[in-house]
Amino acid sequence: MKPFTYLIPKTLDEAVSLFESHEGRSAYIAGGTDVLIKIKERKLLPDYLISLKHILSPDRPLLNEDTKELYISAFITHRTLERSTLVQRSYPILHDAIKNIGSVQIRNTATIGGNLVNAVPSADGAIPLITMDASVNIYGTKGMRSIDLIHFFLGPGQTVLEKGEILTEIVVPPLLPRTGSAYIKFGRRKAMELPLLGVGMLLSLGEDLATCLKVRIGLGVAAPTPIRAFSAERFLKGREVNEQTLTEAGQIAAEEARVRDSIRGVAWYRRELVGVLVKRMGLKCLKRAGLKNE
Amino acid sequence: MTNLSIVGQRIPKLDAAEKATGRSKYIQDVTLPGMLYGKILYSKYPHARIVKIDTSRAKKLQGVRAVLTGEDIPAIRMGVYKDNPPLKAGKVRSYRDEVAAVAAIDLEIAEEALNLIEVTYEALPAVFDPETAMQKDAPLVHEAHKTNILKMPWKLHYGDVEAAKKVAAHIVEDRFSATWVTHCCLGTSGCIADFDHDNHLTVYSNTQIPFLAQKDFLGTLKAMGLTDRRVRVIKPCIGGGFGSKLDTYAYEHVAILLAFQARKPVKIQFDRKEEFTATSTRQPALMDISQGCDENGKLLFRDIAMILDNGAYTSWGATTPSVMMMPISTLYRVPNVRYQASCVYTNNTYAQAMRGYGNPQATFAIESSIDMLARAADIDPVEFRRINANQSNEVSPQGFRITTCGLTECIDKVVNEIGANDPKKKGEGVGYASLIHVGGGARVYKSDGCGTLIKMDDYGKVDVFTGATDMGQGADTVIAQLVAEELGLHIEDIHVIHTDTDVCPWDVGAHASRTTFVAGNSALGAAKKLKEQIVKIAAQALDTDPQQIELNDRKAASREDKEKNIDLGKLLRKTHFSPGGNMLMAEYFYDPDNENLGRDFKGNLSMTYTFGTHGARVRVDEETGKVEILNYVAAHDVGRAINPMLLEGQVYGGVMMGIGYALTEQVQLEKGEIMNPNFRDYKILTAKDTVAIKAPILETTDKDGPYGAKGIGEPGCVPTAPAIANAIYDAVGVRIKDLPITPERVLAALKRKEGVDSCGIDPLTEKAYDCS
Amino acid sequence: MPKKITFDLNENETSVEIEDHWTLIYLLREKLGFSGTKEGCGSGECGACTVIVDGAAINACLYLAVEVEGKTVLTIEGLASPNGDLHPMQKSFIENGGIQCGFCSPGMILSATALLKENPAPDDDEIKHAIAGNICRCTGYVQIIDAVKKAAQPETEKVKVVAWQSDSDT
């Protein structure tokens, strides 16, 4: 690798000012599983790597008991999230996704913030969060700002982060009662996969446990950035959720998706998958919403 | 057979502890003092003239000790067709072409030097499809050959296929295809070349063919003007073979040339990307097959024509037809066989040996077609196979003398274990496929032999020097077990050395699943000779008739009077340290009594043949086309399991490799460029993809194998693809004829079956998606 | 600019001067002579370079050496006891056919060891999940999973490793 100097700030301010003072020649690094590969491949050639791993921050996801918001520090590893009983119990869509990202070894080092900032279309980390209407906090020279995660991504590898800004925290708003959520990563093998397609879904049901009060459908690898299937969501809202309506929602979502051919998969097949997987995730959400209510 | 104490036992691999503690030294771990690091510059075009190479800046870089291009080297030609120089001059014919090489004091400088080499290319029209390359107006890959079709003799006709076609009651005809896949050894390729003062050469290489490599390197030295030199090939621990090291590679010859130029040892070590892009693949194949049977389901003929994409240069891939002939002529009894294969140059990568050596490809076509024929004849596919199963003591049309054959027993075993009659849920199906493979060596060279030297030391411990190669499959352990059993020793008393051509006797190489049979028989022969010597001196020492001497538990004892016994170490010391003393040593070269194939390709290629049947129970997700394997049974007639644990390891490993071959693996080439040279996009299966595999072992005790054993290294991956394809057909009624059987292919086939041609309209183009 | 780091390497306090851009695998193999950790891909996709840092299995090819300051690192060379007794996981791999060419073995054994520390009685799925990031081409994983399962079972009898015995066996 091209040599660099490794700087270890202890606070966000220190990190940001280090970035500024080495303007144009520095990059942030958290877990390193993406950044080091980029440096090895000569796609990134910083003289300074500013580590974000030693900045004091919460070491696990935290639920605000009053607001019921979930706060996830961006510097938490995927493994911490995977093993969090809070996430397993109350945010199963996130657990579904996180536990299959990379490998145990990758998840032990890679941070959720790094995952989001890397902004790959496969977006295993982003889709479940977008599906839960998450927002992210960003810190920079101008202080802190907040943005809905769905607007965070501009294109493959591109986010709204300005130079020197750091993604610090993910905030998940409270879930309605009778909510079921699920994520599926469709791949050719069962591990170490970048998905052919990723579908995250959230359903909040009425007291009859059948009418859809709120629905979110997140799609990964269905467009250059993670997207929501807004038309499909509009179709389902207010309707009874069953196999038939879910099938139709899936068809609408398939038409909304902007899939393309790549060496990992062809467009027509991805489109097919959107329809099938939206239906299946919807059924899973139904089941999980029902179970939770007991 | 008398009670055996070591043969047949689940003995751990001899070097497992070394490997488990990180002590084993692979080529990655070997360094020599003053060693330089070599790197190779590859072509930027699939087909281009090299107009100019300017290496001046590279040569000037501090730390660079040698720079070579194709113009700087003598005429060295690799490969069976001798069309492949280690550094290309004049033109490049694939992205994989080696254009220049540097040696420097460290890796970073070597890489930087590569970046400083300026190559000017003039792009030429390229051809990436073998059928196109066969046309008259196709761009010529090797102008001197005037055609892209290699002069290869792959043509045979036994009996009269045309006559058989006229009388067949049922005929099926189809095209099958198999694409490139690759070995994915965890230990990447590498070597170190080191000359001594007199220009004798030592090459450290993770080769499977130390002695043929030695010969190749001697050829290189000769071309360099270094005649009458010695070449020593030393094998460090090998991090996986599977056939990938069955030929010598450009990087080995390049290392030699660099080392000679720089007067220092040069190491070339591939990284993973190079391992994908610059080592050779399995041979792809386009296979047109037709088979026919009579009213009772007896096979009447098999007619196959193949087109093989030979890539830009020729390695063992072009000879796979010689092995494909084996299942073509002898898998099941078929009296009339016709086969023809064309090897065609293209600007793609090229193939060499890979586990099965053409057998998996041919068996995919044959066994898929058998299933289709059975159904056309309205006969149960299992019954069809039983009707046509090979039997013991038969001679096939190709002249293969089948001695032991447990095929029918394997079929029955699989049917039993796979739960053939269990109720099938929606989308579930069961499929079968059988295999034949050489099990008693394979005479593909002037010799199929292996030599062994054995000596016993003053402590009763034995050193076995074998020409065989262990690359993880367990050759070392099997040899030790055979020797220990013969000499009445414990397994830990046997030390097996197989790593050095200076010390070990000749062997043709680790291929054709021949090591247990040939190296085993060789070691057994040497051990028997040593035993004779031991028995003779023991009889003297114990004052007994030699016929009474037994070797057991590290002792020589009289059978009739157990009180008369002597510790072997003591016996050896007595023999050594007495007037006229001597050491105990023996040697034995075993060359099996098999035959080279004749001009008509007839001949008994192997002394015995390994048979097997695989069964797969699958579930097809009809909405996504995804295939899940619920249960897999791989039954093999192995003659005798010398070490059941290691044998199972070969079967499990072969089956998983075969499942990858069937469902997920492909080297994706786009206009000659490999688009997935990494483990992320080359879908080698992970631990989570394992399936429930049973590997029943059938022992038919072959009369020629050591303790009755046959080879098993390759069979595990031979019939997996057709077993799975047949199961998919059984499940959902679609026949996938192209490997890998991806979910896309299955879904597209399911849709076509429902009469759905298009896979939806693309909203951007408003045209139908091409769901092919 | 070189930096000095101090860390626990296989239960030995180790101080060494490093460069910031060195990966942990580079430090271990090229500078400290611990060649048991293998590089299979250099990009975190094969797990051959797995070592255990502060109890967690990580890919040494994507871990900066500078980050082990103050931490505990366990490589394959440190798994056996100082007196040479093999770790139960090593024994189990040897006894159950979990090692063929052996290139993936150091990483595989360490991944499995890290699993058992966290989860002493894993089922098949949990084992597969833990070693999903360790690619093996030779074994087809079957005997590896078997080895891990058997290592997790309590030793009811002394498991005799035929190829190796320590003095304490007599």
PDB file of N, CA, C and O in Angstrom, chain B residues 653-684:
ATOM      1  N   GLY B 653     -15.263 -33.070  -0.606  1.00  0.00           N
ATOM      2  CA  GLY B 653     -14.657 -31.928  -1.296  1.00  0.00           C
ATOM      3  C   GLY B 653     -15.000 -31.929  -2.770  1.00  0.00           C
ATOM      4  O   GLY B 653     -15.312 -30.887  -3.355  1.00  0.00           O
ATOM      5  N   GLY B 654     -14.974 -33.109  -3.384  1.00  0.00           N
ATOM      6  CA  GLY B 654     -15.315 -33.215  -4.796  1.00  0.00           C
ATOM      7  C   GLY B 654     -16.765 -32.862  -5.051  1.00  0.00           C
ATOM      8  O   GLY B 654     -17.097 -32.159  -6.003  1.00  0.00           O
ATOM      9  N   VAL B 655     -17.647 -33.333  -4.175  1.00  0.00           N
ATOM     10  CA  VAL B 655     -19.076 -33.051  -4.356  1.00  0.00           C
ATOM     11  C   VAL B 655     -19.350 -31.546  -4.238  1.00  0.00           C
ATOM     12  O   VAL B 655     -20.060 -30.975  -5.064  1.00  0.00           O
ATOM     13  N   MET B 656     -18.766 -30.905  -3.238  1.00  0.00           N
ATOM     14  CA  MET B 656     -19.012 -29.455  -3.080  1.00  0.00           C
ATOM     15  C   MET B 656     -18.450 -28.682  -4.266  1.00  0.00           C
ATOM     16  O   MET B 656     -19.056 -27.728  -4.755  1.00  0.00           O
ATOM     17  N   MET B 657     -17.295 -29.126  -4.773  1.00  0.00           N
ATOM     18  CA  MET B 657     -16.727 -28.481  -5.953  1.00  0.00           C
ATOM     19  C   MET B 657     -17.684 -28.707  -7.125  1.00  0.00           C
ATOM     20  O   MET B 657     -17.944 -27.814  -7.930  1.00  0.00           O
ATOM     21  N   GLY B 658     -18.225 -29.919  -7.187  1.00  0.00           N
ATOM     22  CA  GLY B 658     -19.141 -30.265  -8.264  1.00  0.00           C
ATOM     23  C   GLY B 658     -20.462 -29.525  -8.176  1.00  0.00           C
ATOM     24  O   GLY B 658     -21.064 -29.185  -9.188  1.00  0.00           O
ATOM     25  N   ILE B 659     -20.927 -29.263  -6.964  1.00  0.00           N
ATOM     26  CA  ILE B 659     -22.173 -28.504  -6.813  1.00  0.00           C
ATOM     27  C   ILE B 659     -21.952 -27.064  -7.259  1.00  0.00           C
ATOM     28  O   ILE B 659     -22.796 -26.465  -7.923  1.00  0.00           O
ATOM     29  N   GLY B 660     -20.783 -26.529  -6.915  1.00  0.00           N
ATOM     30  CA  GLY B 660     -20.436 -25.202  -7.409  1.00  0.00           C
ATOM     31  C   GLY B 660     -20.404 -25.181  -8.923  1.00  0.00           C
ATOM     32  O   GLY B 660     -20.902 -24.253  -9.562  1.00  0.00           O
ATOM     33  N   TYR B 661     -19.839 -26.248  -9.514  1.00  0.00           N
ATOM     34  CA  TYR B 661     -19.766 -26.357 -10.960  1.00  0.00           C
ATOM     35  C   TYR B 661     -21.161 -26.378 -11.563  1.00  0.00           C
ATOM     36  O   TYR B 661     -21.427 -25.775 -12.592  1.00  0.00           O
ATOM     37  N   ALA B 662     -22.053 -27.074 -10.881  1.00  0.00           N
ATOM     38  CA  ALA B 662     -23.403 -27.223 -11.408  1.00  0.00           C
ATOM     39  C   ALA B 662     -24.229 -25.945 -11.261  1.00  0.00           C
ATOM     40  O   ALA B 662     -24.999 -25.601 -12.152  1.00  0.00           O
ATOM     41  N   LEU B 663     -24.063 -25.257 -10.152  1.00  0.00           N
ATOM     42  CA  LEU B 663     -25.032 -24.205  -9.840  1.00  0.00           C
ATOM     43  C   LEU B 663     -24.513 -22.768  -9.812  1.00  0.00           C
ATOM     44  O   LEU B 663     -25.255 -21.843 -10.105  1.00  0.00           O
ATOM     45  N   THR B 664     -23.264 -22.576  -9.372  1.00  0.00           N
ATOM     46  CA  THR B 664     -22.892 -21.176  -9.114  1.00  0.00           C
ATOM     47  C   THR B 664     -21.613 -20.675  -9.761  1.00  0.00           C
ATOM     48  O   THR B 664     -21.420 -19.470  -9.893  1.00  0.00           O
ATOM     49  N   GLU B 665     -20.690 -21.567 -10.107  1.00  0.00           N
ATOM     50  CA  GLU B 665     -19.381 -21.062 -10.508  1.00  0.00           C
ATOM     51  C   GLU B 665     -19.284 -20.766 -11.991  1.00  0.00           C
ATOM     52  O   GLU B 665     -19.734 -21.537 -12.825  1.00  0.00           O
ATOM     53  N   GLN B 666     -18.728 -19.630 -12.322  1.00  0.00           N
ATOM     54  CA  GLN B 666     -18.304 -19.386 -13.696  1.00  0.00           C
ATOM     55  C   GLN B 666     -17.291 -18.251 -13.730  1.00  0.00           C
ATOM     56  O   GLN B 666     -17.438 -17.253 -13.032  1.00  0.00           O
ATOM     57  N   VAL B 667     -16.274 -18.447 -14.549  1.00  0.00           N
ATOM     58  CA  VAL B 667     -15.345 -17.366 -14.823  1.00  0.00           C
ATOM     59  C   VAL B 667     -16.034 -16.547 -15.913  1.00  0.00           C
ATOM     60  O   VAL B 667     -16.274 -17.051 -17.008  1.00  0.00           O
ATOM     61  N   GLN B 668     -16.405 -15.320 -15.587  1.00  0.00           N
ATOM     62  CA  GLN B 668     -17.190 -14.530 -16.540  1.00  0.00           C
ATOM     63  C   GLN B 668     -16.263 -13.746 -17.453  1.00  0.00           C
ATOM     64  O   GLN B 668     -15.603 -12.807 -17.023  1.00  0.00           O
ATOM     65  N   LEU B 669     -16.234 -14.151 -18.711  1.00  0.00           N
ATOM     66  CA  LEU B 669     -15.417 -13.443 -19.690  1.00  0.00           C
ATOM     67  C   LEU B 669     -16.298 -12.559 -20.551  1.00  0.00           C
ATOM     68  O   LEU B 669     -17.329 -12.986 -21.042  1.00  0.00           O
ATOM     69  N   GLU B 670     -15.858 -11.316 -20.703  1.00  0.00           N
ATOM     70  CA  GLU B 670     -16.550 -10.409 -21.604  1.00  0.00           C
ATOM     71  C   GLU B 670     -15.519  -9.891 -22.584  1.00  0.00           C
ATOM     72  O   GLU B 670     -14.572  -9.199 -22.178  1.00  0.00           O
ATOM     73  N   LYS B 671     -15.667 -10.258 -23.825  1.00  0.00           N
ATOM     74  CA  LYS B 671     -14.695  -9.903 -24.847  1.00  0.00           C
ATOM     75  C   LYS B 671     -13.283 -10.239 -24.376  1.00  0.00           C
ATOM     76  O   LYS B 671     -12.369  -9.437 -24.451  1.00  0.00           O
ATOM     77  N   GLY B 672     -13.156 -11.432 -23.854  1.00  0.00           N
ATOM     78  CA  GLY B 672     -11.851 -11.950 -23.482  1.00  0.00           C
ATOM     79  C   GLY B 672     -11.335 -11.515 -22.127  1.00  0.00           C
ATOM     80  O   GLY B 672     -10.303 -12.010 -21.667  1.00  0.00           O
ATOM     81  N   GLU B 673     -12.040 -10.604 -21.469  1.00  0.00           N
ATOM     82  CA  GLU B 673     -11.545 -10.105 -20.187  1.00  0.00           C
ATOM     83  C   GLU B 673     -12.321 -10.761 -19.052  1.00  0.00           C
ATOM     84  O   GLU B 673     -13.547 -10.848 -19.101  1.00  0.00           O
ATOM     85  N   ILE B 674     -11.590 -11.201 -18.032  1.00  0.00           N
ATOM     86  CA  ILE B 674     -12.243 -11.832 -16.893  1.00  0.00           C
ATOM     87  C   ILE B 674     -12.813 -10.731 -15.994  1.00  0.00           C
ATOM     88  O   ILE B 674     -12.078  -9.880 -15.485  1.00  0.00           O
ATOM     89  N   MET B 675     -14.119 -10.743 -15.825  1.00  0.00           N
ATOM     90  CA  MET B 675     -14.795  -9.674 -15.094  1.00  0.00           C
ATOM     91  C   MET B 675     -14.930  -9.960 -13.603  1.00  0.00           C
ATOM     92  O   MET B 675     -15.271  -9.079 -12.842  1.00  0.00           O
ATOM     93  N   ASN B 676     -14.671 -11.191 -13.190  1.00  0.00           N
ATOM     94  CA  ASN B 676     -14.845 -11.523 -11.768  1.00  0.00           C
ATOM     95  C   ASN B 676     -13.627 -12.234 -11.189  1.00  0.00           C
ATOM     96  O   ASN B 676     -13.715 -13.351 -10.695  1.00  0.00           O
ATOM     97  N   PRO B 677     -12.462 -11.576 -11.214  1.00  0.00           N
ATOM     98  CA  PRO B 677     -11.247 -12.238 -10.737  1.00  0.00           C
ATOM     99  C   PRO B 677     -11.073 -12.121  -9.224  1.00  0.00           C
ATOM    100  O   PRO B 677     -10.033 -11.665  -8.731  1.00  0.00           O
ATOM    101  N   ASN B 678     -12.085 -12.480  -8.471  1.00  0.00           N
ATOM    102  CA  ASN B 678     -12.005 -12.393  -7.010  1.00  0.00           C
ATOM    103  C   ASN B 678     -13.052 -13.314  -6.408  1.00  0.00           C
ATOM    104  O   ASN B 678     -13.935 -13.799  -7.116  1.00  0.00           O
ATOM    105  N   PHE B 679     -12.969 -13.545  -5.113  1.00  0.00           N
ATOM    106  CA  PHE B 679     -13.914 -14.447  -4.451  1.00  0.00           C
ATOM    107  C   PHE B 679     -15.270 -13.794  -4.214  1.00  0.00           C
ATOM    108  O   PHE B 679     -16.221 -14.465  -3.842  1.00  0.00           O
ATOM    109  N   ARG B 680     -15.344 -12.493  -4.408  1.00  0.00           N
ATOM    110  CA  ARG B 680     -16.625 -11.823  -4.202  1.00  0.00           C
ATOM    111  C   ARG B 680     -17.584 -12.163  -5.330  1.00  0.00           C
ATOM    112  O   ARG B 680     -18.752 -12.456  -5.116  1.00  0.00           O
ATOM    113  N   ASP B 681     -17.040 -12.144  -6.556  1.00  0.00           N
ATOM    114  CA  ASP B 681     -17.919 -12.354  -7.703  1.00  0.00           C
ATOM    115  C   ASP B 681     -17.730 -13.704  -8.380  1.00  0.00           C
ATOM    116  O   ASP B 681     -18.514 -14.060  -9.246  1.00  0.00           O
ATOM    117  N   TYR B 682     -16.677 -14.444  -8.005  1.00  0.00           N
ATOM    118  CA  TYR B 682     -16.593 -15.822  -8.458  1.00  0.00           C
ATOM    119  C   TYR B 682     -17.206 -16.638  -7.342  1.00  0.00           C
ATOM    120  O   TYR B 682     -16.678 -16.678  -6.235  1.00  0.00           O
ATOM    121  N   LYS B 683     -18.311 -17.296  -7.628  1.00  0.00           N
ATOM    122  CA  LYS B 683     -19.129 -17.838  -6.540  1.00  0.00           C
ATOM    123  C   LYS B 683     -18.702 -19.228  -6.075  1.00  0.00           C
ATOM    124  O   LYS B 683     -19.424 -20.219  -6.258  1.00  0.00           O
ATOM    125  N   ILE B 684     -17.547 -19.264  -5.419  1.00  0.00           N
ATOM    126  CA  ILE B 684     -17.127 -20.516  -4.785  1.00  0.00           C
ATOM    127  C   ILE B 684     -17.979 -20.680  -3.526  1.00  0.00           C
ATOM    128  O   ILE B 684     -18.273 -19.705  -2.837  1.00  0.00           O
TER     129      ILE B 684
END
